[in-house]
GROMACS .gro file of C-alpha atoms in nm:
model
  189
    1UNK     CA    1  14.831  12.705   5.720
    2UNK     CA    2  14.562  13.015   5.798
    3UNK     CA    3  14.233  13.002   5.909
    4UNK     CA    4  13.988  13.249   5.850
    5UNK     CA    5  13.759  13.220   6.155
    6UNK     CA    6  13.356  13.303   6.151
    7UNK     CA    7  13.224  13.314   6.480
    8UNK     CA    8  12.810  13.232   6.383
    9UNK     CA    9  12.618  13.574   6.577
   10UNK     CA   10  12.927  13.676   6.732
   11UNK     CA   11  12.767  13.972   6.881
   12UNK     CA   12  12.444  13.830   7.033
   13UNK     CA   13  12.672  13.498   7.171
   14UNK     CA   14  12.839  13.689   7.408
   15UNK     CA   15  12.778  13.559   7.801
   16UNK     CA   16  12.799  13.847   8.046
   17UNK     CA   17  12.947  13.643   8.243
   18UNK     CA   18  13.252  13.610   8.062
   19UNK     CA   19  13.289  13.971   7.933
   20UNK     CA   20  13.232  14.082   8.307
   21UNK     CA   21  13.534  13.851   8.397
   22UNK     CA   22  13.771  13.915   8.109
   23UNK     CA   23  13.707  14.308   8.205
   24UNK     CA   24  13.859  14.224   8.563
   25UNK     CA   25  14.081  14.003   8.430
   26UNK     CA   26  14.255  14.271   8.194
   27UNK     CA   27  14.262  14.534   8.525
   28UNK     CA   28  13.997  14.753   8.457
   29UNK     CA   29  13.839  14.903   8.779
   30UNK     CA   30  13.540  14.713   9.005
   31UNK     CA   31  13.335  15.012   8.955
   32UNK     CA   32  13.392  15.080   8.602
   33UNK     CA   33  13.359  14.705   8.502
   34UNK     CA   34  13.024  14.781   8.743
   35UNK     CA   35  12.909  15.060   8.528
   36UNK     CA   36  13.015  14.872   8.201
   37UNK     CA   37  12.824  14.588   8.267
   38UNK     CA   38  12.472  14.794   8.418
   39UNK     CA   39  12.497  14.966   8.023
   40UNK     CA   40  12.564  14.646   7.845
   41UNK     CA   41  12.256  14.446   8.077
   42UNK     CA   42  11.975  14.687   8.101
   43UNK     CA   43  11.886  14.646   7.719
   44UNK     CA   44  11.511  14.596   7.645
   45UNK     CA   45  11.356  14.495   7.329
   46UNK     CA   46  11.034  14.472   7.161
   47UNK     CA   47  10.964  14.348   6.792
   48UNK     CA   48  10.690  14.430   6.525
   49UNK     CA   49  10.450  14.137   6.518
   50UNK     CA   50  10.173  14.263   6.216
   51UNK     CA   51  10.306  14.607   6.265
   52UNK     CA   52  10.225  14.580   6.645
   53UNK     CA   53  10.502  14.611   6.918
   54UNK     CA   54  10.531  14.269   7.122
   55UNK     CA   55  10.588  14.317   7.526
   56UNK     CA   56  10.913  14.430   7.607
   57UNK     CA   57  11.183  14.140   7.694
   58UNK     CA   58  11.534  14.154   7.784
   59UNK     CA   59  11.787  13.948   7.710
   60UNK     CA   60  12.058  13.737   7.917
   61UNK     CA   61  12.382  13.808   7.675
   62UNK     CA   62  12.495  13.933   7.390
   63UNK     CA   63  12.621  14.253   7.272
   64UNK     CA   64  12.439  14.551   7.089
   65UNK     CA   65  12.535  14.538   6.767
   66UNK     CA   66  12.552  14.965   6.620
   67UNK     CA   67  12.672  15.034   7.005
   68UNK     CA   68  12.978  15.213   7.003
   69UNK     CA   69  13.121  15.050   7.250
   70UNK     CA   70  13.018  14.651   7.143
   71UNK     CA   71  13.332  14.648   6.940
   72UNK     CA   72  13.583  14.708   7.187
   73UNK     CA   73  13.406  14.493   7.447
   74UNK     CA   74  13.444  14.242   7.155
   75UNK     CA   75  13.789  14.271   7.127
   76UNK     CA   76  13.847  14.229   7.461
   77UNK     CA   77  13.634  13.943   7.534
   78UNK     CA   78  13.845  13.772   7.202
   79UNK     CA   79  14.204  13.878   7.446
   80UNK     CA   80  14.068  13.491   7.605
   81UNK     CA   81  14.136  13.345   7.299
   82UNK     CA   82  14.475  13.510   7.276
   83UNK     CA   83  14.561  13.411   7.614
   84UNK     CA   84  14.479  13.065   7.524
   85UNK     CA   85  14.669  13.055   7.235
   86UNK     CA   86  14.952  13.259   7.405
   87UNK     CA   87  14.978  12.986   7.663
   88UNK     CA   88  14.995  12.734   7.382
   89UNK     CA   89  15.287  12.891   7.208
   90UNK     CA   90  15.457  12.922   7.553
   91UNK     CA   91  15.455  12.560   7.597
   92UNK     CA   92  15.566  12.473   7.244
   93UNK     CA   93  15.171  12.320   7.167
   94UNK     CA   94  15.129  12.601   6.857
   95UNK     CA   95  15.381  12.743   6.624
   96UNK     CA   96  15.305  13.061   6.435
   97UNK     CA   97  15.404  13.164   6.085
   98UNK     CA   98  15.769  13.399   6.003
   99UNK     CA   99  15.779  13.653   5.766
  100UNK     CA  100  16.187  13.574   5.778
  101UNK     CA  101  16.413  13.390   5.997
  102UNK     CA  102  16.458  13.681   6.220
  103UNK     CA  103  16.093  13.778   6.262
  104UNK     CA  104  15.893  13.671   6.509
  105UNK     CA  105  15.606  13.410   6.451
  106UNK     CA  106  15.233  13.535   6.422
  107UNK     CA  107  15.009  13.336   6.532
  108UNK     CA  108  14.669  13.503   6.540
  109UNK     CA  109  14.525  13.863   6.444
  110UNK     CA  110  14.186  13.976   6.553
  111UNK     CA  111  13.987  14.257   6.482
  112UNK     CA  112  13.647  14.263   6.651
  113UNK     CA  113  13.464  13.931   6.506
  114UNK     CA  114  13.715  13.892   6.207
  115UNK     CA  115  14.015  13.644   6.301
  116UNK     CA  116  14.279  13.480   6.109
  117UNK     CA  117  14.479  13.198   6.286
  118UNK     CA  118  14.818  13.113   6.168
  119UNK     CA  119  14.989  12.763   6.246
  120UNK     CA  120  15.208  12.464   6.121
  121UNK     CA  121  15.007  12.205   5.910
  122UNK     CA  122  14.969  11.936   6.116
  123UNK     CA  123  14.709  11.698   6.253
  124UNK     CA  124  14.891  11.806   6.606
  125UNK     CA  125  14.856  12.181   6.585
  126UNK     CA  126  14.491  12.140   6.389
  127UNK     CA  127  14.359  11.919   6.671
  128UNK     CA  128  14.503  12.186   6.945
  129UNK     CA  129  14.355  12.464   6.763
  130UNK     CA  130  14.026  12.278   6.758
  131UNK     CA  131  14.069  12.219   7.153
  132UNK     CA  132  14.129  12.641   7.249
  133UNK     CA  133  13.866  12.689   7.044
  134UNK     CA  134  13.616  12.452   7.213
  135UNK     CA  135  13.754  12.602   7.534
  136UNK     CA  136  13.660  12.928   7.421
  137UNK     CA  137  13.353  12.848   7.315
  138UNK     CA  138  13.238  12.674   7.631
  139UNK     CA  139  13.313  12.967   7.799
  140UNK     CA  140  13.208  13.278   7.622
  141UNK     CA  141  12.939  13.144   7.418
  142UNK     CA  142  13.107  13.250   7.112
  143UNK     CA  143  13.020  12.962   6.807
  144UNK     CA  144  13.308  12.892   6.507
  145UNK     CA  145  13.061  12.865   6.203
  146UNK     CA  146  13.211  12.588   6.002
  147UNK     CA  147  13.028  12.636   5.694
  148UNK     CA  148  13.155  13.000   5.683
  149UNK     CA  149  13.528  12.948   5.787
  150UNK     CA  150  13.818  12.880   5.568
  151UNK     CA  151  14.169  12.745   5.567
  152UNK     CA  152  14.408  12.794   5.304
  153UNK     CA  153  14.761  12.618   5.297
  154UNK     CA  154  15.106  12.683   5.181
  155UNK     CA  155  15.209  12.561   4.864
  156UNK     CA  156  15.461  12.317   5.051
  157UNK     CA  157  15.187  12.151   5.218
  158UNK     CA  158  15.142  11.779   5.042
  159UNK     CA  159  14.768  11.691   4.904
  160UNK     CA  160  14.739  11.407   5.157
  161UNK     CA  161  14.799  11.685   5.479
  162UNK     CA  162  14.583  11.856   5.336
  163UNK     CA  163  14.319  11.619   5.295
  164UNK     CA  164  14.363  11.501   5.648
  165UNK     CA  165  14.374  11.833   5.758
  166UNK     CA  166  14.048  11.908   5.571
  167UNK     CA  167  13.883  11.622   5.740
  168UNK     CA  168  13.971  11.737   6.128
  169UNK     CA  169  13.912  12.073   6.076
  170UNK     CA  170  13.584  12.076   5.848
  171UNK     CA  171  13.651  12.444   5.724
  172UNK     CA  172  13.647  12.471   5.377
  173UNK     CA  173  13.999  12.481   5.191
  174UNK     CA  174  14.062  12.788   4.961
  175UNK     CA  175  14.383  12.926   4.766
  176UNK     CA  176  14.358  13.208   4.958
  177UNK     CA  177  14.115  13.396   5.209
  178UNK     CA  178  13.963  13.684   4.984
  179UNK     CA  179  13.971  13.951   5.263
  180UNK     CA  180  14.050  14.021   5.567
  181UNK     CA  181  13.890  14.387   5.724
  182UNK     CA  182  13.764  14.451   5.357
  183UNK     CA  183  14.141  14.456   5.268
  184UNK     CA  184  14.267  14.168   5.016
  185UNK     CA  185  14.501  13.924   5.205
  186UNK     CA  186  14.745  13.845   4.886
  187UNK     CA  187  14.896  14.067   4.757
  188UNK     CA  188  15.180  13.961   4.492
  189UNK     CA  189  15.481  13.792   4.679
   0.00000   0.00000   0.00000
């Protein structure tokens, strides 16, 4: 099965906290994390209230949507989730999908906030996917929106797996995800 992940305000979800951490945890530089972190935290805001600016306020997370730099920080904050689902495959918890016997499995592919999830259909590997996810939720304030994400299912995947399946994940069920990075996801065979 695939699942087309949503994560609900991915941007402005985004604890410092974490991003500051994953930066050291991926090697980057004390001083550069330092210097990444003073850019992404000294945001201000004000809004139009009856066409008249509000005080200024700053935030405590999130990233800048527009910001050049947001996406990658994005992507690297998402390199938890792939170590969590890494660690998962390592211990024989998650299996990914082959193109061919002699390819190796996918499991995941992210892209800033788009993600698509790859895994057997099972109540097993459904219920562990759920699990990372609430892991990574709890610690990078990122949200799955339910309403928004999808899972579609291989053709050799009975109607009653699927309806259990439906029921622990909640996502709703489609033939196949539309698109994926504004690029269709079926094409043909």
């Amino acid at each position: 099965m695939a699942l087309k992940l949503d994560m609900s305000k991915a941007y402005d979800r985004i604890e410092w906290s974490f991003l500051e951490q994953m930066l050291l945890a991926l090697g980057f530089h004390r001083d550069w994390v330092r210097f990444v972190m003073s850019c992404v935290t000294s945001v201000s805001y004000s809004i139009l209230v009856n066409g008249q600016p509000t005080n200024y306020f700053t935030p405590s997370r999130g990233l800048r949507q527009g910001d050049a730099l947001s996406p990658y920080l994005f992507l690297m904050c998402t390199e938890g989730l792939a170590a969590l689902i890494d660690d998962a495959v390592s211990h024989n918890l998650i299996h990914g999908v082959k193109v061919s016997r002699a390819a190796p499995s996918i499991t995941h592919l992210f892209f800033a906030d788009d993600s698509l999830m790859f895994m057997r259909a099972n109540l097993q590997e459904a219920q562990r996917i759920l699990n990372l996810l609430d892991i990574y939720t709890a610690a990078s304030g990122q949200v799955v929106n339910v309403d928004k994400s999808e899972v579609s299912y291989s053709r050799n995947v009975g109607e009653n797996m699927r309806n259990m399946l439906q029921q622990r994940l909640g996502f709703k069920a489609v033939e196949t995800h539309d698109r994926y990075l504004g690029l269709p996801t079926f094409i043909g065979r």
